[in-house]
Short mmCIF file of the C-alpha atoms (twelve columns), coordinates in Angstrom:
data_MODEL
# 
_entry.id   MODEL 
# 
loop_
_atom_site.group_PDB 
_atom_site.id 
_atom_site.type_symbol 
_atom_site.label_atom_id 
_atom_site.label_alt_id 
_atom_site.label_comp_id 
_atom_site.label_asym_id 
_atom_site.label_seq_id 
_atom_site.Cartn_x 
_atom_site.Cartn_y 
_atom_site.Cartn_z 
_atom_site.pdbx_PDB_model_num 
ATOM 1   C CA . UNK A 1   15.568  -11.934 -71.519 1 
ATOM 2   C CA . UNK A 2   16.590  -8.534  -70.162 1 
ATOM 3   C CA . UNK A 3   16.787  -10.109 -66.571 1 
ATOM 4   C CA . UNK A 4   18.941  -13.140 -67.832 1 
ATOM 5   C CA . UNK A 5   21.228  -10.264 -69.742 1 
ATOM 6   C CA . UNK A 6   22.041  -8.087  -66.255 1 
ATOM 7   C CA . UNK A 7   21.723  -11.084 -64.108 1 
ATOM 8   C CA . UNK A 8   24.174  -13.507 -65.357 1 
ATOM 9   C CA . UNK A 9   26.835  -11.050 -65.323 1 
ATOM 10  C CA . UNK A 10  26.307  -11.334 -61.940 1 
ATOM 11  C CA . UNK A 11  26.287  -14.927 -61.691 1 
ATOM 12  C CA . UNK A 12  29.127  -15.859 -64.179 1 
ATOM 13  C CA . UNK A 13  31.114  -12.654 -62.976 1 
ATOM 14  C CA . UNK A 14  31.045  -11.378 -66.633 1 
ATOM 15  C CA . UNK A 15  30.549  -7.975  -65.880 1 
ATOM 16  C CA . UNK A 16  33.685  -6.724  -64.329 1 
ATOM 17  C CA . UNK A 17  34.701  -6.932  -67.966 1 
ATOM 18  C CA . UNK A 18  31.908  -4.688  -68.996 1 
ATOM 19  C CA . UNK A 19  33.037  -2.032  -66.209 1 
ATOM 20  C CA . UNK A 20  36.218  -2.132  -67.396 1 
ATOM 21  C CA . UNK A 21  35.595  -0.664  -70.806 1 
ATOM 22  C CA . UNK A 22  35.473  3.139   -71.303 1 
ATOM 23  C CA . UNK A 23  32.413  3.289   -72.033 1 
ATOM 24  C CA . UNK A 24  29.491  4.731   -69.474 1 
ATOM 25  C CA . UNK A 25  27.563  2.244   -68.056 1 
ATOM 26  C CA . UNK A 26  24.397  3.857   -68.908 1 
ATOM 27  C CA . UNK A 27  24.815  2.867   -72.458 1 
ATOM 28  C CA . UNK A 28  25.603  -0.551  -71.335 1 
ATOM 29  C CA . UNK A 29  22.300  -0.699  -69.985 1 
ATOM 30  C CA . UNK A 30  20.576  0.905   -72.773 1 
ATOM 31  C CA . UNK A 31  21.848  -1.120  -75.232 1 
ATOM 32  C CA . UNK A 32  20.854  -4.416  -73.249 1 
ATOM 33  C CA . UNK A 33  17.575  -2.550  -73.267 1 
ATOM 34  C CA . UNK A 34  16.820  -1.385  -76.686 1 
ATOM 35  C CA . UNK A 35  18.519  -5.142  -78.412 1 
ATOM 36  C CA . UNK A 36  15.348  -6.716  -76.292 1 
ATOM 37  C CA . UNK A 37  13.372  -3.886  -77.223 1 
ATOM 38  C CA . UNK A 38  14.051  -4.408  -81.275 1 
ATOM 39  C CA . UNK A 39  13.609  -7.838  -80.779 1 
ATOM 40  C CA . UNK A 40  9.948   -7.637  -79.591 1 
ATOM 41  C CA . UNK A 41  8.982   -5.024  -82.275 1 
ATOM 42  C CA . UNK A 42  9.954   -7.411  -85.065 1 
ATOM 43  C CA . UNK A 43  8.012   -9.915  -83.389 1 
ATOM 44  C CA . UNK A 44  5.337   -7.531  -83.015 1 
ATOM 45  C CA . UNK A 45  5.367   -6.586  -86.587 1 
ATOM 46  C CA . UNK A 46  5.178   -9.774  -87.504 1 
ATOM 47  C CA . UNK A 47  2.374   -11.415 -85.459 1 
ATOM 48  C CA . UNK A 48  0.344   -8.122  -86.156 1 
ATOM 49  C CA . UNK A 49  0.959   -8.295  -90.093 1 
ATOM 50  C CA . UNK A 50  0.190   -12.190 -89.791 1 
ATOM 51  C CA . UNK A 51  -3.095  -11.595 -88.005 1 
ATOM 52  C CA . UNK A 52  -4.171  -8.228  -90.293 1 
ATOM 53  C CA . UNK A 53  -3.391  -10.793 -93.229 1 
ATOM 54  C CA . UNK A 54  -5.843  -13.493 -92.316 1 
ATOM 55  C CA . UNK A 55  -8.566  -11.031 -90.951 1 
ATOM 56  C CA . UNK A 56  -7.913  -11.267 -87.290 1 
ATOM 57  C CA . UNK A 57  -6.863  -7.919  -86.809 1 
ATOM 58  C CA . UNK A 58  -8.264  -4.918  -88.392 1 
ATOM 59  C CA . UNK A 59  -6.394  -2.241  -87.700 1 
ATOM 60  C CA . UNK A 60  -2.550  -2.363  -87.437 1 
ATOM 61  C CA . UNK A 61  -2.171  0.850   -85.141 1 
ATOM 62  C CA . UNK A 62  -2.772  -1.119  -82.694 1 
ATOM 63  C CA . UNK A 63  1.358   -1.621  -82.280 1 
ATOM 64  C CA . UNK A 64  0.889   1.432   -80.571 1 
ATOM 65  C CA . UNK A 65  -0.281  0.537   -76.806 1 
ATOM 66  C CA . UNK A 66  1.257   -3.096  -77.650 1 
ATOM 67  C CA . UNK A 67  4.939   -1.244  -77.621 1 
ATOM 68  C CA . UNK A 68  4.320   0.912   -74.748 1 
ATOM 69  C CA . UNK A 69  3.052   -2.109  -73.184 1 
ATOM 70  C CA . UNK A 70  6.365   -4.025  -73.981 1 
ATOM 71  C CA . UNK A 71  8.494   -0.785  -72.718 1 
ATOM 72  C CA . UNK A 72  6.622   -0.840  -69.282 1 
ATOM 73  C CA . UNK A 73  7.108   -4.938  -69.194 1 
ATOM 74  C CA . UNK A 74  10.891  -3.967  -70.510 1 
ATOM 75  C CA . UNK A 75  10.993  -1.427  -67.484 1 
ATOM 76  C CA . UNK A 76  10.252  -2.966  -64.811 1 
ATOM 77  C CA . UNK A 77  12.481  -6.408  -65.648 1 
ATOM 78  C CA . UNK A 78  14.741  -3.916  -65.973 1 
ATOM 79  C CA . UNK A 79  14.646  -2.205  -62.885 1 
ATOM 80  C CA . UNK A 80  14.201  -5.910  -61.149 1 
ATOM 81  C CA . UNK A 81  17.333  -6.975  -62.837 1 
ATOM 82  C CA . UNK A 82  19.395  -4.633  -62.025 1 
ATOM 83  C CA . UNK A 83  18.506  -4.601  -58.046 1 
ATOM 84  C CA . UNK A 84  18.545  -8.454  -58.064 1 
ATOM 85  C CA . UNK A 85  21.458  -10.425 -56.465 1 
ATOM 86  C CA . UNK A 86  20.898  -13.976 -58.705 1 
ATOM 87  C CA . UNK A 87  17.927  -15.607 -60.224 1 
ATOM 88  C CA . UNK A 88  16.331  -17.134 -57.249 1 
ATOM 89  C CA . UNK A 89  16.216  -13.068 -56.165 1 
ATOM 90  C CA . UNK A 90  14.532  -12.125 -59.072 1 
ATOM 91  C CA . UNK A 91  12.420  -14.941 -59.321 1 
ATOM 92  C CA . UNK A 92  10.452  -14.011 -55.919 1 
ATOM 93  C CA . UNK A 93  10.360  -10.311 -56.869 1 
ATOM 94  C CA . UNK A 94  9.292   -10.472 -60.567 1 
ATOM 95  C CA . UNK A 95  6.057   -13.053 -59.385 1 
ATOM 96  C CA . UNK A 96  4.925   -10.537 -57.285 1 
ATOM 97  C CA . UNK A 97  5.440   -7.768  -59.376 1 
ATOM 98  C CA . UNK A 98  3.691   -8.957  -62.687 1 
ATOM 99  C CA . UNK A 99  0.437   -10.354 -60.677 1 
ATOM 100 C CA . UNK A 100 -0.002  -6.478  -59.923 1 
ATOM 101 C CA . UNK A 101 0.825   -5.698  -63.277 1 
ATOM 102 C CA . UNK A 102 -1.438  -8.062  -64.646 1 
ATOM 103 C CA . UNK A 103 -4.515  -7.128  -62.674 1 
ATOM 104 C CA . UNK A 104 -3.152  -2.982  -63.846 1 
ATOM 105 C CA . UNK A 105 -2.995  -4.357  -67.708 1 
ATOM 106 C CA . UNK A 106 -5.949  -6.952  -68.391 1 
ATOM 107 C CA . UNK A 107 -8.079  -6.239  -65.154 1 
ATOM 108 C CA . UNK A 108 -8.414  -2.421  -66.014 1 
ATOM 109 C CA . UNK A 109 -9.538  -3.651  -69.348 1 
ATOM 110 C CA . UNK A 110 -12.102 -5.707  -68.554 1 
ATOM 111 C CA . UNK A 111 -13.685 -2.642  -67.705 1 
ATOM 112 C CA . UNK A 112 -14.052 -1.585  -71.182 1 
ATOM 113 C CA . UNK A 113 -15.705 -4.641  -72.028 1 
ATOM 114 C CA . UNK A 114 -18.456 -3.834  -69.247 1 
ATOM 115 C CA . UNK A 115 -19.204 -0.156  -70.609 1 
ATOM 116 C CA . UNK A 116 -16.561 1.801   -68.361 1 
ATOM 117 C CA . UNK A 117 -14.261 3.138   -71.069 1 
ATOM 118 C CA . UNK A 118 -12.964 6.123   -69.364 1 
ATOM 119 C CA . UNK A 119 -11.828 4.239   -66.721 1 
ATOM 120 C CA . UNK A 120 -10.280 1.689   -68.296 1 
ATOM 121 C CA . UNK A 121 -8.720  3.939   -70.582 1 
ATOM 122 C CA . UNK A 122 -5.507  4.385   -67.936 1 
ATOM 123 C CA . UNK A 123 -4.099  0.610   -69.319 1 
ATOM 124 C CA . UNK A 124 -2.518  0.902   -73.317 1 
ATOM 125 C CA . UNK A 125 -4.459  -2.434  -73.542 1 
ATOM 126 C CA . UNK A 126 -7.667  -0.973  -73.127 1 
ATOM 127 C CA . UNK A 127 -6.655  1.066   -76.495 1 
ATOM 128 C CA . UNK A 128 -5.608  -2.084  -78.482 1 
ATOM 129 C CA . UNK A 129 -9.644  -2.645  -77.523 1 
ATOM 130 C CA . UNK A 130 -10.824 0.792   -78.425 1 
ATOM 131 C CA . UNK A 131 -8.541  0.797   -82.145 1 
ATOM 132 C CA . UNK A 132 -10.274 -2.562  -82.744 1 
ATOM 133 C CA . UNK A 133 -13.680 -0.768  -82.456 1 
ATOM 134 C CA . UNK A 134 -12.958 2.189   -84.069 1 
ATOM 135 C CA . UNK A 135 -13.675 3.600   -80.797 1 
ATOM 136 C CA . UNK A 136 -10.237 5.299   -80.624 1 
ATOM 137 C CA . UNK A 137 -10.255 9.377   -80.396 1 
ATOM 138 C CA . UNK A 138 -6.850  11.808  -79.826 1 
ATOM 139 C CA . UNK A 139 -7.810  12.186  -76.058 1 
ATOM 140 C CA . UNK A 140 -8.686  8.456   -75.010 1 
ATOM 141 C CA . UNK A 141 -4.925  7.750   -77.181 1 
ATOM 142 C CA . UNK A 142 -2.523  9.923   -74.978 1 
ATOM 143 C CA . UNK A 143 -4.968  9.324   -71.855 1 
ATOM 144 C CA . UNK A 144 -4.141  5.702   -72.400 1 
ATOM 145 C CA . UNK A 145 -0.350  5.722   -73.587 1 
ATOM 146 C CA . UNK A 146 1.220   8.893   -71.771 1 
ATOM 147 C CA . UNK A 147 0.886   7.281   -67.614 1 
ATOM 148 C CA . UNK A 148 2.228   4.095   -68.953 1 
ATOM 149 C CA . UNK A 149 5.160   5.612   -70.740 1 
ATOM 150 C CA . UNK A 150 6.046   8.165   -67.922 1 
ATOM 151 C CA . UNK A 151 5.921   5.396   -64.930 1 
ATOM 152 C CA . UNK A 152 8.286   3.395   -68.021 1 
ATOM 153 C CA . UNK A 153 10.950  6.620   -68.011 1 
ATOM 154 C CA . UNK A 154 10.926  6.927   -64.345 1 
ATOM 155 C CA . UNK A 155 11.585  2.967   -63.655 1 
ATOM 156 C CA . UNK A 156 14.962  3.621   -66.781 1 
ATOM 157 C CA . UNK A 157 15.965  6.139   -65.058 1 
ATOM 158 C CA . UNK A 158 16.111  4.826   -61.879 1 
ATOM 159 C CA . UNK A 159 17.563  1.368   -63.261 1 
ATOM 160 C CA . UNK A 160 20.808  3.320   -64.918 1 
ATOM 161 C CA . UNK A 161 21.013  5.363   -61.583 1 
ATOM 162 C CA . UNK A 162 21.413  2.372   -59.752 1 
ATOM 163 C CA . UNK A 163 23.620  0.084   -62.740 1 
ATOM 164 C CA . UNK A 164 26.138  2.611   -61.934 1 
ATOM 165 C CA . UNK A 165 26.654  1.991   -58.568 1 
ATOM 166 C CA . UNK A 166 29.259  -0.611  -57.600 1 
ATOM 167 C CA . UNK A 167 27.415  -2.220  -55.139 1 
ATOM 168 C CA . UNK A 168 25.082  -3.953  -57.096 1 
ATOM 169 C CA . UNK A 169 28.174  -5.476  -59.114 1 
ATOM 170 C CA . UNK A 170 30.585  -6.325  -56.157 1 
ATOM 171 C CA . UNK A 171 27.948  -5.860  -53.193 1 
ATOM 172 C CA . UNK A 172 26.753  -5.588  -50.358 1 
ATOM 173 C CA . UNK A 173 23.780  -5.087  -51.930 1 
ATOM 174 C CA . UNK A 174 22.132  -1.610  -50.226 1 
ATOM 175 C CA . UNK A 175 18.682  -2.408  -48.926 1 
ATOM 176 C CA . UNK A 176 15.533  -0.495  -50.160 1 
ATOM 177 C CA . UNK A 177 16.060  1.341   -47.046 1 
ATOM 178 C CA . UNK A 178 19.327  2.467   -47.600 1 
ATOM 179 C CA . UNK A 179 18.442  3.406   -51.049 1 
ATOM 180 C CA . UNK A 180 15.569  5.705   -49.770 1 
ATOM 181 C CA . UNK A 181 17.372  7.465   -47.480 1 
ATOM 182 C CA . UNK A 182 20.344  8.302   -50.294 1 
ATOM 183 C CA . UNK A 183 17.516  9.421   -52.269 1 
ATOM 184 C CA . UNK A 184 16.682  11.912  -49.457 1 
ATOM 185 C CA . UNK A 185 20.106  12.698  -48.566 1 
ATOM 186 C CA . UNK A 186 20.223  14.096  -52.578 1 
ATOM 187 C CA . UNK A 187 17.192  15.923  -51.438 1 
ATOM 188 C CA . UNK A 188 19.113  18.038  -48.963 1 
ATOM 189 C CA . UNK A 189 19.203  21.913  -49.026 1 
ATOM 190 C CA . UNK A 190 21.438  23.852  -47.575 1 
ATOM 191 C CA . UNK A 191 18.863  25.278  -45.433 1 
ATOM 192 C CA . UNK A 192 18.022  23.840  -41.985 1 
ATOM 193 C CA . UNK A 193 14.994  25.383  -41.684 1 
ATOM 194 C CA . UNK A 194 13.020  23.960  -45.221 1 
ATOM 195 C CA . UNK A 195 15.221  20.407  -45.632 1 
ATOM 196 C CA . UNK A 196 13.063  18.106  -44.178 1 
ATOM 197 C CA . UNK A 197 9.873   19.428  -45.159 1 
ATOM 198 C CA . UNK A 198 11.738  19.652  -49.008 1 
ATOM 199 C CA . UNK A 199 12.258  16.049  -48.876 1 
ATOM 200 C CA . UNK A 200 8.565   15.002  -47.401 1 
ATOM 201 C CA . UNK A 201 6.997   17.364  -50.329 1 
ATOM 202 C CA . UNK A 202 9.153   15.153  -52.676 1 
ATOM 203 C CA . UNK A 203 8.665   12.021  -51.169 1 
ATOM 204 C CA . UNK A 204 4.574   12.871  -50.848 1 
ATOM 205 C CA . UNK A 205 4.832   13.167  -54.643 1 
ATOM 206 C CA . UNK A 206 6.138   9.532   -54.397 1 
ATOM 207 C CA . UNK A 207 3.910   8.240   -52.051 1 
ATOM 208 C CA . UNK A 208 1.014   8.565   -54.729 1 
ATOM 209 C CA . UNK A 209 2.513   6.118   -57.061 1 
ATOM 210 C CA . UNK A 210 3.398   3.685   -54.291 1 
ATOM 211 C CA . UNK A 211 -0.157  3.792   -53.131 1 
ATOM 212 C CA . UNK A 212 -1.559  2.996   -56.417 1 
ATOM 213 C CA . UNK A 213 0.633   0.193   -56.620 1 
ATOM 214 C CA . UNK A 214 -0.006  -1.326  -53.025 1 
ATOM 215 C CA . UNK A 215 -3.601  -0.423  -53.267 1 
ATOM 216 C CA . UNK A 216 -4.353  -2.341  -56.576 1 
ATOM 217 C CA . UNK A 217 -2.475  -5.447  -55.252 1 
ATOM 218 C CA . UNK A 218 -4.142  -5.726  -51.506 1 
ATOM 219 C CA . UNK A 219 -7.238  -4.405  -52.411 1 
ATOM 220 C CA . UNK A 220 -8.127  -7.033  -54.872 1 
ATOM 221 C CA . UNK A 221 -7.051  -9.485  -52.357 1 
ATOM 222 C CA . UNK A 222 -9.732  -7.961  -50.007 1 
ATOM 223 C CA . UNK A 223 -12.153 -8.066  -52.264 1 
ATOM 224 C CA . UNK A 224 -11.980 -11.252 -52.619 1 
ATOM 225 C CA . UNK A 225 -11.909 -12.629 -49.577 1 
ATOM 226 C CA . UNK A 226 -14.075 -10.085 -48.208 1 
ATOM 227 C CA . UNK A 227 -15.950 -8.191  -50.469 1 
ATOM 228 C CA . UNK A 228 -16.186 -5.396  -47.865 1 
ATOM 229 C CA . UNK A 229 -16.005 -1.589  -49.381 1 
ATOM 230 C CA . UNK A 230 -15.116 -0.588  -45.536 1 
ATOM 231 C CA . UNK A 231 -12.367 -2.675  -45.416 1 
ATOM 232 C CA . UNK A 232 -10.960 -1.616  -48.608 1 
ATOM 233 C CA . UNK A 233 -11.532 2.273   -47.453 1 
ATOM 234 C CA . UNK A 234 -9.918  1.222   -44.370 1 
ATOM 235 C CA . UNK A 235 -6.516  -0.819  -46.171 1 
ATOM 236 C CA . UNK A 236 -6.455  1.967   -48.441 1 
ATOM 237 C CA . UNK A 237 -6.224  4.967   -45.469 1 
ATOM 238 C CA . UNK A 238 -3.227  2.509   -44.021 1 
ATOM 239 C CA . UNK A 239 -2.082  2.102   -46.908 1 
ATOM 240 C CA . UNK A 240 -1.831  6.049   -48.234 1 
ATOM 241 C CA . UNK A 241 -0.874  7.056   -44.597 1 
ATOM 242 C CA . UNK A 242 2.376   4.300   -44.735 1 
ATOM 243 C CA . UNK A 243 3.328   5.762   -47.805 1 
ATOM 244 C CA . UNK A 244 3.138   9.384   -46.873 1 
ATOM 245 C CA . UNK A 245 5.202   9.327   -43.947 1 
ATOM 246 C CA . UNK A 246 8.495   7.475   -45.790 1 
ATOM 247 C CA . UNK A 247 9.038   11.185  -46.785 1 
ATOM 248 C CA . UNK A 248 8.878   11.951  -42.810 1 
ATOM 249 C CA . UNK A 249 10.925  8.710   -41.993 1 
ATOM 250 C CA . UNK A 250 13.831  10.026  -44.183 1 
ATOM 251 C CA . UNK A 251 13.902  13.836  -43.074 1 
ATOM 252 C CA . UNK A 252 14.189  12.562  -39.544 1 
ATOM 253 C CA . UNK A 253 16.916  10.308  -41.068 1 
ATOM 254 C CA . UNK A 254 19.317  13.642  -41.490 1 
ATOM 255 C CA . UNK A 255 17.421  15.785  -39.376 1 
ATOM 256 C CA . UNK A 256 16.506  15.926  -35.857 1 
ATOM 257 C CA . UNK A 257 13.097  16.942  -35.573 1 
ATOM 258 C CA . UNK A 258 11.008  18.400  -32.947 1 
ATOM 259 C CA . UNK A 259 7.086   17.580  -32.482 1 
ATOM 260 C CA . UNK A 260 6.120   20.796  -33.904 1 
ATOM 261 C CA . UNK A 261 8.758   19.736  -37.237 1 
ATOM 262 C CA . UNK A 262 7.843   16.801  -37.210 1 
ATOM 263 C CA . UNK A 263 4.184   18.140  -37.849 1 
ATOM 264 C CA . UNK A 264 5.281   20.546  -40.233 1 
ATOM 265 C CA . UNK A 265 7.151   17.626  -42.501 1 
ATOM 266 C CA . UNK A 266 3.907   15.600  -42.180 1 
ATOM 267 C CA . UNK A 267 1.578   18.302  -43.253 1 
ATOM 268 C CA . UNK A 268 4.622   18.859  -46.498 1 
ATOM 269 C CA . UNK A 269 4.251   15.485  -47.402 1 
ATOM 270 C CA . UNK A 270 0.488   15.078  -47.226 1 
ATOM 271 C CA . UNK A 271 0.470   18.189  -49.377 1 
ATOM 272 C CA . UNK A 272 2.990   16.896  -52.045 1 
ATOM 273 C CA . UNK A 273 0.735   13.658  -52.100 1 
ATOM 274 C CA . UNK A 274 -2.849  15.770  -52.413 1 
ATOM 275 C CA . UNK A 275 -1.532  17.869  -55.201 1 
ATOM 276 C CA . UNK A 276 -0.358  14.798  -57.343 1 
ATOM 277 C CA . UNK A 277 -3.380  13.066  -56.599 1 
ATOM 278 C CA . UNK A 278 -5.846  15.495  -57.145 1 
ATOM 279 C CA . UNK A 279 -3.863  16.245  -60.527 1 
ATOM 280 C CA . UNK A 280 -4.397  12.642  -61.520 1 
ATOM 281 C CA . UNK A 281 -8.292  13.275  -60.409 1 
ATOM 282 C CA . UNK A 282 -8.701  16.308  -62.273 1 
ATOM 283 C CA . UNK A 283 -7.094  14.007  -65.103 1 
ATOM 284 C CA . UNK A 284 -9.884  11.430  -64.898 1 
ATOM 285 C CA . UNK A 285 -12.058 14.182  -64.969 1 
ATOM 286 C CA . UNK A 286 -11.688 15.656  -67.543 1 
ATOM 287 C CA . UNK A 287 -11.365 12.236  -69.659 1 
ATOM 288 C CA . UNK A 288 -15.311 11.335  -67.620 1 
ATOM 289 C CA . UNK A 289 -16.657 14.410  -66.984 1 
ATOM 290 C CA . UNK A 290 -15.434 17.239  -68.652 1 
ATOM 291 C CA . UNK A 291 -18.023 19.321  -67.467 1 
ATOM 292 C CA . UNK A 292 -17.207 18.613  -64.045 1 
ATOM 293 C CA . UNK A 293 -13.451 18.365  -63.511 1 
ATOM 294 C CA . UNK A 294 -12.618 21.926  -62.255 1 
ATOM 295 C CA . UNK A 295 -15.351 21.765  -59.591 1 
ATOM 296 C CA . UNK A 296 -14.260 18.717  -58.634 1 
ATOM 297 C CA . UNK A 297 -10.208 20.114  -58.468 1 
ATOM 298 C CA . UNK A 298 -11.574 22.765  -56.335 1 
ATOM 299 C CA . UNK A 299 -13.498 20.094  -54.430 1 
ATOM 300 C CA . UNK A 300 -10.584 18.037  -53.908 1 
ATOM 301 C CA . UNK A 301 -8.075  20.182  -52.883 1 
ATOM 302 C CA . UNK A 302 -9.867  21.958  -49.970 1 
ATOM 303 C CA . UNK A 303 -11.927 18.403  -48.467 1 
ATOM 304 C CA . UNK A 304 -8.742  15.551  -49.383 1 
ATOM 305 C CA . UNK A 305 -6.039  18.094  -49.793 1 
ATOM 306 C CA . UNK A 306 -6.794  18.882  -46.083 1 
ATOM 307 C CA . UNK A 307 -7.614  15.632  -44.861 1 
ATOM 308 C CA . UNK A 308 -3.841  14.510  -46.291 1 
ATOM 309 C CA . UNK A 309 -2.477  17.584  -44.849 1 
ATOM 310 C CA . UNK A 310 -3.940  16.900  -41.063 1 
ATOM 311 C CA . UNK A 311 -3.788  12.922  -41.324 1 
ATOM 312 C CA . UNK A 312 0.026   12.650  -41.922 1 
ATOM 313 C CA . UNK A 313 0.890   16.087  -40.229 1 
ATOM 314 C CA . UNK A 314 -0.352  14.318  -37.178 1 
ATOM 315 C CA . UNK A 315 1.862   11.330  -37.918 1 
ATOM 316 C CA . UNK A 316 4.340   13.098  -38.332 1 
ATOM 317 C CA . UNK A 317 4.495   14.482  -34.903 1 
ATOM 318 C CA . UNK A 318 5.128   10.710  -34.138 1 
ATOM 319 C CA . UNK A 319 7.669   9.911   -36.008 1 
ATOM 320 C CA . UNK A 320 9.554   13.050  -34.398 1 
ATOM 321 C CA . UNK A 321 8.979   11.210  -31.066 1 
ATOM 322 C CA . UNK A 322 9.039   7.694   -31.387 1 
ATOM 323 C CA . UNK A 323 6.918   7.129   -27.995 1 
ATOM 324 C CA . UNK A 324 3.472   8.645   -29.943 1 
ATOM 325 C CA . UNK A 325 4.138   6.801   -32.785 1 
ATOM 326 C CA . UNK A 326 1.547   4.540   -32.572 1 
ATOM 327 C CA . UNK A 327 -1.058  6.576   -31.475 1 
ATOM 328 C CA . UNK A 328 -0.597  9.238   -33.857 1 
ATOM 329 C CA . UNK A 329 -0.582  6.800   -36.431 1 
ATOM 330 C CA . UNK A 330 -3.846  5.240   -35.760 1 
ATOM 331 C CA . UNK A 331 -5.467  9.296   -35.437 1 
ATOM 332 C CA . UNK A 332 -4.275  9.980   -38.282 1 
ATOM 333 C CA . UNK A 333 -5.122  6.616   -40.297 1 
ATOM 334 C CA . UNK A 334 -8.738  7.371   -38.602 1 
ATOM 335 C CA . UNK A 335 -8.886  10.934  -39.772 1 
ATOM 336 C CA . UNK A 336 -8.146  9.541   -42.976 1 
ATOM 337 C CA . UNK A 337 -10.472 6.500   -42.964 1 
ATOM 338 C CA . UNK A 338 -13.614 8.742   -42.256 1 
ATOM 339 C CA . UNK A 339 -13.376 11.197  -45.006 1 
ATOM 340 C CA . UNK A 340 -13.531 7.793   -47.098 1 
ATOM 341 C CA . UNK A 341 -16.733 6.823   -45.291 1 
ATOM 342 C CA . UNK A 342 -17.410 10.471  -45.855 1 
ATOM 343 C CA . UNK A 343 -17.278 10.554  -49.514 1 
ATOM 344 C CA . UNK A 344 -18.492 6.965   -49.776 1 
ATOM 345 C CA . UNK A 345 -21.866 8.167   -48.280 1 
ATOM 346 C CA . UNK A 346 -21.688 10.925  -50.563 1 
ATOM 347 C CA . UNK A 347 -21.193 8.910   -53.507 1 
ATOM 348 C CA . UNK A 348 -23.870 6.760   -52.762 1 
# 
């Protein structure tokens, strides 16, 4: 519904009317957002008081993760509405977009159901399970709800940044190109000599999130044609090592960077990606083994902090001249690729 609210404005050429009012165009957005939003609580509130009545449900808290499942859903239609040109546009991008969310949502809690609760604690639907059970505690609550809700606030706040740009009104449309690199141009500092490796720290922060996102979709794909643990370690080193060096890409965009800069942004943006991973680790951790979590931050940020560090600094010396590109790209996705085989050994 929220898609068929931003994108027949588009289509119908309703929304010049919209723009024309005084009002900001956040709050246009927001209130497209939250009339969806009330609608699916009162149809939450009923369905949940209907099922508590005849004994299906037993405990109504479970509205909880079911509304911060219907904000991220909410979100990302959002988001996907407000970038799309028409229908057919959204049609294509929502598909692939809610096969990764569903395999994030229902795949993460079929692990509950096999005995791997911590894990499966990252998806609010793996709660809904655990307040059924009166398995629920404080921790395993915010451990479920609080990624969820965060990745929901950064996908609003991106979709009202970009509502109030004309061009996705009136067009041309900016490519996802063009919209990184005017993310990175925001990123500038006056300073020459940190900019670029400013906007590959930021962008490494990024990267992690991306990562998750590509690496849940392709590597269930490989599993199943496959079901190869080296070729997942290997898609998942590409993977990572793609997504790190967008930060690079777009400081070379407004800079123009030498080898040894072009190193130097690499090694910023594999450090902004270690730190937000290994935070995320340590998170997991502590929600697994609480006993264990700051041995394995310590762990993490001197053996994978490093390898990110070296893997996409070397890239990085690539991307500041084009003609090693290639080969810097498969070092560093080797470098990267046998610390996995490292730790895999390790692990097992």
């Amino acid at each position: 519904m929220l898609i068929d609210l931003l994108i027949s404005e588009k289509e119908k050429k309703t929304g010049e009317v919209l723009l024309a009012l005084p009002i900001k165009r956040e709050k246009i957005f927001y209130s497209k957002f939250l009339s969806i939003m009330i609608i699916i609580l009162f149809q939450l509130l009923f369905w949940i008081t209907a099922l508590y009545y005849f004994g299906r449900v037993t405990n109504p808290l479970i509205i909880l993760p079911l509304t911060i499942t219907a904000i991220l859903l909410l979100s990302i239609t959002g988001l996907i509405g407000v970038y799309s040109k028409n229908y057919k546009d959204s049609a294509l991008i929502v598909t692939v977009t809610f096969i990764v969310l569903f395999f994030f949502l229902f795949g993460t809690s079929t692990l509950y159901l096999v005995g791997l609760k911590e894990v499966a604690a990252i998806s609010p639907l793996s709660l809904v399970i655990a307040i059924e059970n009166g398995t629920y505690s404080t921790k395993e609550t915010i451990f479920s709800i609080l990624p969820s809700l965060s990745f929901s606030l950064i996908l609003m706040f991106a979709s009202t940044a970009l509502y109030r740009k004309d061009e996705f009104y009136f067009g041309p449309r900016p490519s996802i190109t063009q919209l990184i690199f005017n993310l990175a141009g925001k990123l500038q500092i006056k300073s020459r000599s940190y900019g670029p490796y400013f906007i590959a720290l930021i962008f490494g922060f990024i990267a992690v999130l991306i990562s998750i996102i590509l690496e849940i979709f392709f590597g269930i794909i490989t599993i199943y044609f496959t079901e190869s643990i080296f070729v997942i370690l290997a898609l998942w080193a590409i993977i990572e090592e793609l997504s790190k060096s967008i930060g690079i890409f777009s400081a070379s965009h407004y800079y123009k960077l030498k080898w040894h800069e072009g190193l130097m942004a690499g090694m910023a943006s594999g450090l902004g990606f270690a730190i937000f991973e290994n935070i995320m680790f340590t998170g997991f951790a502590l929600n697994i083994f609480p006993d264990y979590a700051v041995r394995i931050l310590i762990m993490r940020t001197f053996l994978s902090g490093g390898v990110h560090i070296v893997s996409t600094g070397v890239i990085g010396v690539g991307i500041a001249d084009k003609k090693y590109l290639t080969l810097t790209f498969i070092i560093g996705v080797i470098i990267h690729f046998g610390y996995n085989i490292m730790m895999l050994q390790g692990v097992l």
